[in-house]
Short mmCIF file of C-alpha atoms in Angstrom, two decimals:
data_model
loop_
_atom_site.label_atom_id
_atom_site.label_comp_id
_atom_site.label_asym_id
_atom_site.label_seq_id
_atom_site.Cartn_x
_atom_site.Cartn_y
_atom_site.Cartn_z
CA UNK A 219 12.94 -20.01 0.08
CA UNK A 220 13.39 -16.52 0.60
CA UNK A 221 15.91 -14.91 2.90
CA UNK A 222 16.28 -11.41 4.47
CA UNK A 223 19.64 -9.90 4.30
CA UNK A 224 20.76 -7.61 6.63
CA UNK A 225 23.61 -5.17 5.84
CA UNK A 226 25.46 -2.36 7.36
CA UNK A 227 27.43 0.25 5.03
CA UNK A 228 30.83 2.12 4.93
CA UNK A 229 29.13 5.04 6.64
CA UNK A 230 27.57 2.84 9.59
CA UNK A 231 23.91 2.20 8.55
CA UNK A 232 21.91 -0.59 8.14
CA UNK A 233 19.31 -1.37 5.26
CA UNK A 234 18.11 -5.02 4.45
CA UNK A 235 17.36 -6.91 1.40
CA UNK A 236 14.73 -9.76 1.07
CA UNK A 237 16.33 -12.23 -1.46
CA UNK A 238 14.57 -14.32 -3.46
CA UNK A 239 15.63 -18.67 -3.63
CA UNK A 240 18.31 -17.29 -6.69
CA UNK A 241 19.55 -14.22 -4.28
CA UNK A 242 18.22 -11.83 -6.39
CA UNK A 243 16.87 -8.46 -4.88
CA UNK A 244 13.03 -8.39 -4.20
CA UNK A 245 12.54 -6.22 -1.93
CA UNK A 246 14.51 -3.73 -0.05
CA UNK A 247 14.53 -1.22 2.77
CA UNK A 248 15.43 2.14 3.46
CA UNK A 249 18.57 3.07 5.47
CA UNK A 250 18.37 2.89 9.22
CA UNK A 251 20.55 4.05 12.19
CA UNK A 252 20.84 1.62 14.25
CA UNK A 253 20.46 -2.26 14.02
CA UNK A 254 17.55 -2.59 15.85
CA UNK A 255 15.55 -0.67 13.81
CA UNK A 256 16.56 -2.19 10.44
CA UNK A 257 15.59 -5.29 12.52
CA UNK A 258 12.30 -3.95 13.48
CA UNK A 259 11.56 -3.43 9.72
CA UNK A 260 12.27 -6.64 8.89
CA UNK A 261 9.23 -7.73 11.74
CA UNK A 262 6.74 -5.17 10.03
CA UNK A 263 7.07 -6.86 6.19
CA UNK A 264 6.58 -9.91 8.12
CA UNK A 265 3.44 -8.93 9.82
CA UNK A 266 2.01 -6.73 6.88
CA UNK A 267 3.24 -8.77 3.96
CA UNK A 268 0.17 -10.82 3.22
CA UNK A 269 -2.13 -7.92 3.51
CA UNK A 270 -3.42 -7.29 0.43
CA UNK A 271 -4.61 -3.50 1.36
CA UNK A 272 -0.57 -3.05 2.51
CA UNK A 273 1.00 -3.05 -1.48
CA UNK A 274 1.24 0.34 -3.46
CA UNK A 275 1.59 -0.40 -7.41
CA UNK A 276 3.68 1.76 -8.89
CA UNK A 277 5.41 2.63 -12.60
CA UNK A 278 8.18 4.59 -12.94
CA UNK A 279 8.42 7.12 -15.66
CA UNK A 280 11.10 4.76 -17.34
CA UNK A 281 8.02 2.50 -18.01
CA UNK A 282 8.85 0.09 -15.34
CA UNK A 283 7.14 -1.83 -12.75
CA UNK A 284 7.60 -1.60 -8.86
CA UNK A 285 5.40 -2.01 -5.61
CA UNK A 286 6.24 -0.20 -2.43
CA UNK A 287 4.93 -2.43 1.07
CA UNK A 288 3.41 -0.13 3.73
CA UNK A 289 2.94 -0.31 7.49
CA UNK A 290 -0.47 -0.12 8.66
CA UNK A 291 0.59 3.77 9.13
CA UNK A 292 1.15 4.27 5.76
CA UNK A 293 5.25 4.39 6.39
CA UNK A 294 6.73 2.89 3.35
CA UNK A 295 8.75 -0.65 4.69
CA UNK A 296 10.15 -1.94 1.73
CA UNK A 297 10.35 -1.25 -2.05
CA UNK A 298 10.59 -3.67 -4.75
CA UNK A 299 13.29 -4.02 -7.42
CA UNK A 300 12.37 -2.24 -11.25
CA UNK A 301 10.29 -4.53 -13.80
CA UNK A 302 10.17 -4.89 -17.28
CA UNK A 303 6.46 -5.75 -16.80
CA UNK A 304 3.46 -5.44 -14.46
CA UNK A 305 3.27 -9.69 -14.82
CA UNK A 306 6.44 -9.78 -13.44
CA UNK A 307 5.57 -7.46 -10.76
CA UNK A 308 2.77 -9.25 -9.60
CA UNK A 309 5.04 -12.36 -9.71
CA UNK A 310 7.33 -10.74 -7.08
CA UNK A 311 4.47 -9.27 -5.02
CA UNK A 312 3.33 -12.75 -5.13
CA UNK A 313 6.32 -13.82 -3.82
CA UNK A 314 6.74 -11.41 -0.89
CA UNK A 315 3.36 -12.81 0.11
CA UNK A 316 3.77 -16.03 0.89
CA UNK A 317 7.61 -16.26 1.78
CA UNK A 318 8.63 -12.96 3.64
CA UNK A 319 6.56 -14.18 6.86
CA UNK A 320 9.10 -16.97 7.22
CA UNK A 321 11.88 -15.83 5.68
CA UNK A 322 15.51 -16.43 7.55
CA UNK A 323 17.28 -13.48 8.43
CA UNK A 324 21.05 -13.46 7.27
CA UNK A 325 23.37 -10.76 9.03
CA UNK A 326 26.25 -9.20 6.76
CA UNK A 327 27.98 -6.40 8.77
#
């Protein structure tokens, strides 16, 4: 089961992670000032993640794979790890789908 992680850094912002069931990095936010907000953006993957219209495919001119998940405003939410493949990255956006909208929310400040 996937798990969000939420983190605060040296410099007093917060970010989260969504892990997959091996805590490894699917998807992750930008920075955010305050708590709340990182919070917030944990609520919008939820309620955007299994909207197919809501994913971005992307490649990076290293030749790997990535999605970005919007908000119904077009605000990037989350961005996924790097892939070696776009099979893989369609694994992980697969992923994101169906567990992010019950996904447990561990704090690490």
């Amino acid at each position: 089961m996937a798990t969000f992680e939420l983190k605060k850094n040296d410099m007093g912002q917060f970010h989260f992670n969504l892990l997959d069931e091996n805590d490894k990095t699917i998807l992750r936010s930008e920075q955010y000032t305050s708590k709340a907000s990182a919070q917030n953006g944990i609520e919008s993957v939820r309620n955007n993640c299994d909207q197919d219209n809501r994913y971005e495919l992307k490649d990076s001119v290293s030749g790997k794979f990535y999605f970005n998940l919007k908000a119904a405003n077009g605000q990037v939410i989350g961005t996924s790890s790097m892939y070696a493949s776009a099979e893989v990255r369609a694994e992980a956006l697969a992923e994101v789908k169906t567990q992010a909208k019950h996904a447990g929310v561990i704090e690490d400040l």
